[in-house]
mmCIF file of C-alpha atoms in Angstrom:
data_model
loop_
_atom_site.group_PDB
_atom_site.id
_atom_site.type_symbol
_atom_site.label_atom_id
_atom_site.label_comp_id
_atom_site.label_asym_id
_atom_site.label_seq_id
_atom_site.Cartn_x
_atom_site.Cartn_y
_atom_site.Cartn_z
ATOM 1 C CA MET A 101 114.567 77.676 109.362
ATOM 2 C CA ARG A 102 113.114 75.699 113.066
ATOM 3 C CA ALA A 103 112.392 72.008 112.702
ATOM 4 C CA ASP A 104 108.610 72.841 113.035
ATOM 5 C CA ALA A 105 108.123 75.951 110.461
ATOM 6 C CA GLN A 106 110.067 73.847 107.673
ATOM 7 C CA ARG A 107 107.136 71.289 108.491
ATOM 8 C CA ASN A 108 104.509 73.171 108.093
ATOM 9 C CA TYR A 109 106.512 75.121 105.547
ATOM 10 C CA ASP A 110 106.408 71.513 102.999
ATOM 11 C CA LEU A 111 102.544 70.600 104.488
ATOM 12 C CA ILE A 112 101.608 74.227 103.151
ATOM 13 C CA VAL A 113 103.029 73.862 99.689
ATOM 14 C CA THR A 114 102.166 69.833 99.460
ATOM 15 C CA ALA A 115 98.099 70.651 99.983
ATOM 16 C CA ALA A 116 98.587 73.651 98.101
ATOM 17 C CA SER A 117 100.404 72.023 95.079
ATOM 18 C CA GLU A 118 97.631 69.370 95.545
ATOM 19 C CA ALA A 119 94.859 72.515 95.744
ATOM 20 C CA ILE A 120 96.147 74.255 92.637
ATOM 21 C CA ALA A 121 96.228 70.856 90.995
ATOM 22 C CA ARG A 122 92.460 70.357 91.253
ATOM 23 C CA ASP A 123 90.926 73.006 91.596
ATOM 24 C CA GLY A 124 93.307 75.627 90.073
ATOM 25 C CA ALA A 125 95.598 79.038 90.921
ATOM 26 C CA TYR A 126 92.820 80.933 92.520
ATOM 27 C CA ALA A 127 92.785 77.442 95.109
ATOM 28 C CA SER A 128 91.183 78.124 98.449
ATOM 29 C CA LEU A 129 93.484 79.438 100.946
ATOM 30 C CA GLU A 130 91.146 78.431 104.265
ATOM 31 C CA GLU A 131 91.236 75.234 102.264
ATOM 32 C CA ILE A 132 95.048 75.499 102.301
ATOM 33 C CA ALA A 133 95.570 75.028 106.009
ATOM 34 C CA ARG A 134 93.177 72.979 107.016
ATOM 35 C CA SER A 135 93.979 69.998 104.169
ATOM 36 C CA ALA A 136 97.670 71.397 105.701
ATOM 37 C CA GLY A 137 96.386 71.073 109.233
ATOM 38 C CA VAL A 138 97.544 74.469 110.473
ATOM 39 C CA GLY A 139 95.546 77.707 111.030
ATOM 40 C CA SER A 140 95.296 79.970 108.423
ATOM 41 C CA ALA A 141 97.460 82.652 110.736
ATOM 42 C CA THR A 142 100.884 80.103 109.889
ATOM 43 C CA LEU A 143 99.542 79.594 105.854
ATOM 44 C CA HIS A 144 99.672 83.966 106.539
ATOM 45 C CA ARG A 145 103.032 84.803 107.949
ATOM 46 C CA ARG A 146 104.801 82.149 106.062
ATOM 47 C CA PHE A 147 102.767 83.255 102.964
ATOM 48 C CA PRO A 148 101.508 87.081 102.955
ATOM 49 C CA THR A 149 100.377 86.549 99.063
ATOM 50 C CA ARG A 150 98.912 84.088 96.690
ATOM 51 C CA TRP A 151 101.845 84.645 94.523
ATOM 52 C CA SER A 152 104.343 83.892 97.739
ATOM 53 C CA LEU A 153 102.221 81.014 98.125
ATOM 54 C CA LEU A 154 101.991 80.371 93.913
ATOM 55 C CA GLN A 155 105.907 80.976 92.929
ATOM 56 C CA ALA A 156 106.692 78.235 96.305
ATOM 57 C CA VAL A 157 104.935 75.507 95.027
ATOM 58 C CA PHE A 158 106.732 76.548 91.139
ATOM 59 C CA ARG A 159 109.438 76.135 92.512
ATOM 60 C CA GLY A 160 109.208 73.057 94.023
ATOM 61 C CA CYS A 161 107.863 71.242 91.127
ATOM 62 C CA ILE A 162 110.341 73.945 88.611
ATOM 63 C CA ARG A 163 113.152 71.559 91.327
ATOM 64 C CA ASN A 164 111.522 68.880 90.951
ATOM 65 C CA LEU A 165 110.815 68.763 86.838
ATOM 66 C CA ALA A 166 115.212 69.644 86.828
ATOM 67 C CA ALA A 167 115.936 66.672 89.667
ATOM 68 C CA ARG A 168 113.830 64.624 86.414
ATOM 69 C CA ALA A 169 115.799 65.425 83.824
ATOM 70 C CA GLY A 170 119.282 64.256 85.656
ATOM 71 C CA ASP A 171 117.878 61.102 86.306
ATOM 72 C CA LEU A 172 116.646 60.121 82.303
ATOM 73 C CA LEU A 173 120.000 60.988 81.284
ATOM 74 C CA ALA A 174 121.115 57.476 81.973
ATOM 75 C CA GLU A 175 118.244 56.536 80.106
ATOM 76 C CA PRO A 176 119.377 54.361 77.287
ATOM 77 C CA ASP A 177 117.938 56.286 73.861
ATOM 78 C CA ALA A 178 118.950 59.669 73.499
ATOM 79 C CA LEU A 179 115.188 61.356 72.000
ATOM 80 C CA ASP A 180 113.805 59.440 74.492
ATOM 81 C CA ALA A 181 114.661 60.129 77.572
ATOM 82 C CA LEU A 182 114.290 64.190 75.859
ATOM 83 C CA THR A 183 111.188 63.646 74.553
ATOM 84 C CA THR A 184 109.761 62.095 78.356
ATOM 85 C CA TRP A 185 110.340 65.148 80.048
ATOM 86 C CA LEU A 186 109.058 67.402 78.020
ATOM 87 C CA HIS A 187 106.063 65.793 77.848
ATOM 88 C CA GLU A 188 106.491 65.468 81.470
ATOM 89 C CA VAL A 189 106.601 69.114 81.682
ATOM 90 C CA THR A 190 104.249 70.098 79.678
ATOM 91 C CA ALA A 191 101.892 67.849 81.582
ATOM 92 C CA TYR A 192 102.850 70.155 85.300
ATOM 93 C CA ALA A 193 101.798 72.292 83.148
ATOM 94 C CA THR A 194 98.711 71.901 81.514
ATOM 95 C CA THR A 195 97.879 70.499 84.837
ATOM 96 C CA THR A 196 98.437 73.186 87.238
ATOM 97 C CA ARG A 197 95.519 74.859 86.182
ATOM 98 C CA GLY A 198 95.861 79.380 87.084
ATOM 99 C CA LEU A 199 99.128 78.601 87.672
ATOM 100 C CA ALA A 200 100.451 79.451 84.493
ATOM 101 C CA GLU A 201 98.613 82.462 83.847
ATOM 102 C CA SER A 202 99.021 83.718 87.038
ATOM 103 C CA LEU A 203 102.766 83.687 86.805
ATOM 104 C CA LEU A 204 102.805 85.455 83.849
ATOM 105 C CA ASN A 205 101.160 88.857 85.411
ATOM 106 C CA GLU A 206 102.950 88.438 88.181
ATOM 107 C CA PRO A 207 106.747 90.542 87.609
ATOM 108 C CA PRO A 208 109.237 88.386 85.288
ATOM 109 C CA GLU A 209 111.897 88.000 87.329
ATOM 110 C CA GLU A 210 110.972 84.467 89.309
ATOM 111 C CA THR A 211 109.499 83.252 86.162
ATOM 112 C CA GLU A 212 112.750 83.618 84.517
ATOM 113 C CA ALA A 213 114.946 82.312 86.755
ATOM 114 C CA CYS A 214 112.622 79.107 87.204
ATOM 115 C CA GLY A 215 112.926 79.023 82.700
ATOM 116 C CA ALA A 216 116.785 79.263 83.748
ATOM 117 C CA ILE A 217 116.560 76.016 85.137
ATOM 118 C CA LEU A 218 114.371 74.607 83.135
ATOM 119 C CA VAL A 219 116.673 75.177 79.993
ATOM 120 C CA ALA A 220 119.678 74.551 81.770
ATOM 121 C CA ALA A 221 118.396 71.264 83.183
ATOM 122 C CA GLY A 222 116.195 70.027 79.584
ATOM 123 C CA GLU A 223 120.146 71.487 78.083
ATOM 124 C CA GLN A 224 121.779 68.126 78.816
ATOM 125 C CA LEU A 225 119.104 65.631 77.636
ATOM 126 C CA LEU A 226 119.353 68.098 74.187
ATOM 127 C CA ARG A 227 122.686 67.570 73.379
ATOM 128 C CA ARG A 228 122.820 63.947 73.601
ATOM 129 C CA ALA A 229 120.558 63.676 71.191
ATOM 130 C CA ILE A 230 121.716 66.410 69.405
ATOM 131 C CA ASP A 231 125.699 64.140 69.736
ATOM 132 C CA GLU A 232 123.127 60.718 68.881
ATOM 133 C CA GLY A 233 122.290 62.420 65.274
ATOM 134 C CA ALA A 234 118.507 62.418 66.138
ATOM 135 C CA VAL A 235 117.509 65.922 66.836
ATOM 136 C CA ARG A 236 118.771 69.080 64.610
ATOM 137 C CA PRO A 237 121.357 71.144 66.159
ATOM 138 C CA ASP A 238 119.609 73.931 65.356
ATOM 139 C CA ILE A 239 117.304 72.709 67.605
ATOM 140 C CA THR A 240 117.716 75.205 71.026
ATOM 141 C CA MET A 241 116.383 73.901 74.920
ATOM 142 C CA ALA A 242 115.120 77.786 75.185
ATOM 143 C CA ASP A 243 112.507 76.664 71.504
ATOM 144 C CA LEU A 244 111.871 73.813 73.188
ATOM 145 C CA ILE A 245 110.613 75.481 76.303
ATOM 146 C CA ILE A 246 108.974 78.288 74.973
ATOM 147 C CA LEU A 247 107.024 75.190 72.203
ATOM 148 C CA ALA A 248 106.265 72.749 75.686
ATOM 149 C CA ASN A 249 104.370 76.192 77.815
ATOM 150 C CA GLY A 250 102.556 77.379 74.782
ATOM 151 C CA ILE A 251 101.293 73.757 74.493
ATOM 152 C CA SER A 252 100.116 73.067 77.738
ATOM 153 C CA LEU A 253 98.847 76.896 77.715
ATOM 154 C CA ALA A 254 96.552 76.153 74.718
ATOM 155 C CA ALA A 255 95.331 72.454 75.735
ATOM 156 C CA GLN A 256 94.264 73.256 79.528
ATOM 157 C CA PRO A 257 90.475 73.760 79.018
ATOM 158 C CA MET A 258 90.384 70.758 77.438
ATOM 159 C CA GLY A 259 93.402 68.596 79.866
ATOM 160 C CA ALA A 260 96.552 66.987 79.634
ATOM 161 C CA ALA A 261 96.092 64.803 77.283
ATOM 162 C CA LYS A 262 95.287 66.595 74.684
ATOM 163 C CA ALA A 263 98.993 68.736 75.522
ATOM 164 C CA GLU A 264 100.405 65.064 74.773
ATOM 165 C CA GLN A 265 98.700 65.017 71.824
ATOM 166 C CA LEU A 266 99.395 67.654 71.201
ATOM 167 C CA LEU A 267 103.216 68.024 71.420
ATOM 168 C CA THR A 268 103.913 64.282 69.805
ATOM 169 C CA LEU A 269 102.328 66.135 67.224
ATOM 170 C CA ALA A 270 104.519 68.746 67.327
ATOM 171 C CA LEU A 271 107.001 67.168 68.108
ATOM 172 C CA LYS A 272 107.244 63.995 65.100
ATOM 173 C CA GLY A 273 105.993 66.683 63.070
ATOM 174 C CA ILE A 274 103.285 65.895 59.869
ATOM 175 C CA GLY A 275 104.641 64.804 56.955
ATOM 176 C CA ARG A 276 106.328 62.074 55.560
ATOM 177 C CA SER A 277 109.743 61.165 56.688
ATOM 178 C CA GLN A 278 112.055 61.503 52.815
ATOM 179 C CA PRO A 279 113.416 58.459 51.950
#
């Protein structure tokens, strides 16, 4: 991609990410183009459909979350690192209003690939927590991603704070620890 085309692509995806966080998955494409400082034709040339723009926003976040999982491997407490990352995954999914539902209603190939990236990224965090005895060995990263996504979808109308509270509840449980 030429340098100017890459710059426009990056500007559009950044503007779309902000608009989706603020207005949901059906944010105005015209407003996104204006915020990016490009014409509507440029936006539509790069992203011929709303779905293609949503995919680009989603893929960018998935890459960021995967990189964050790698960063958290350096944290001294394995359980803290894992739960921090799961909270970040849940917060992202909760605050990108309408993105998860939009992606769920589209062809599954891209969504499944992104899910696989998240599972692979979080797997090292989970393995470390299991090895340290902080997490049961029968827990899978796929299950934790499903849990985080389910909570984010359920809590979306109430916001990220509610999603964080529910994820904490799910991860800690409701019963007292047995002596």
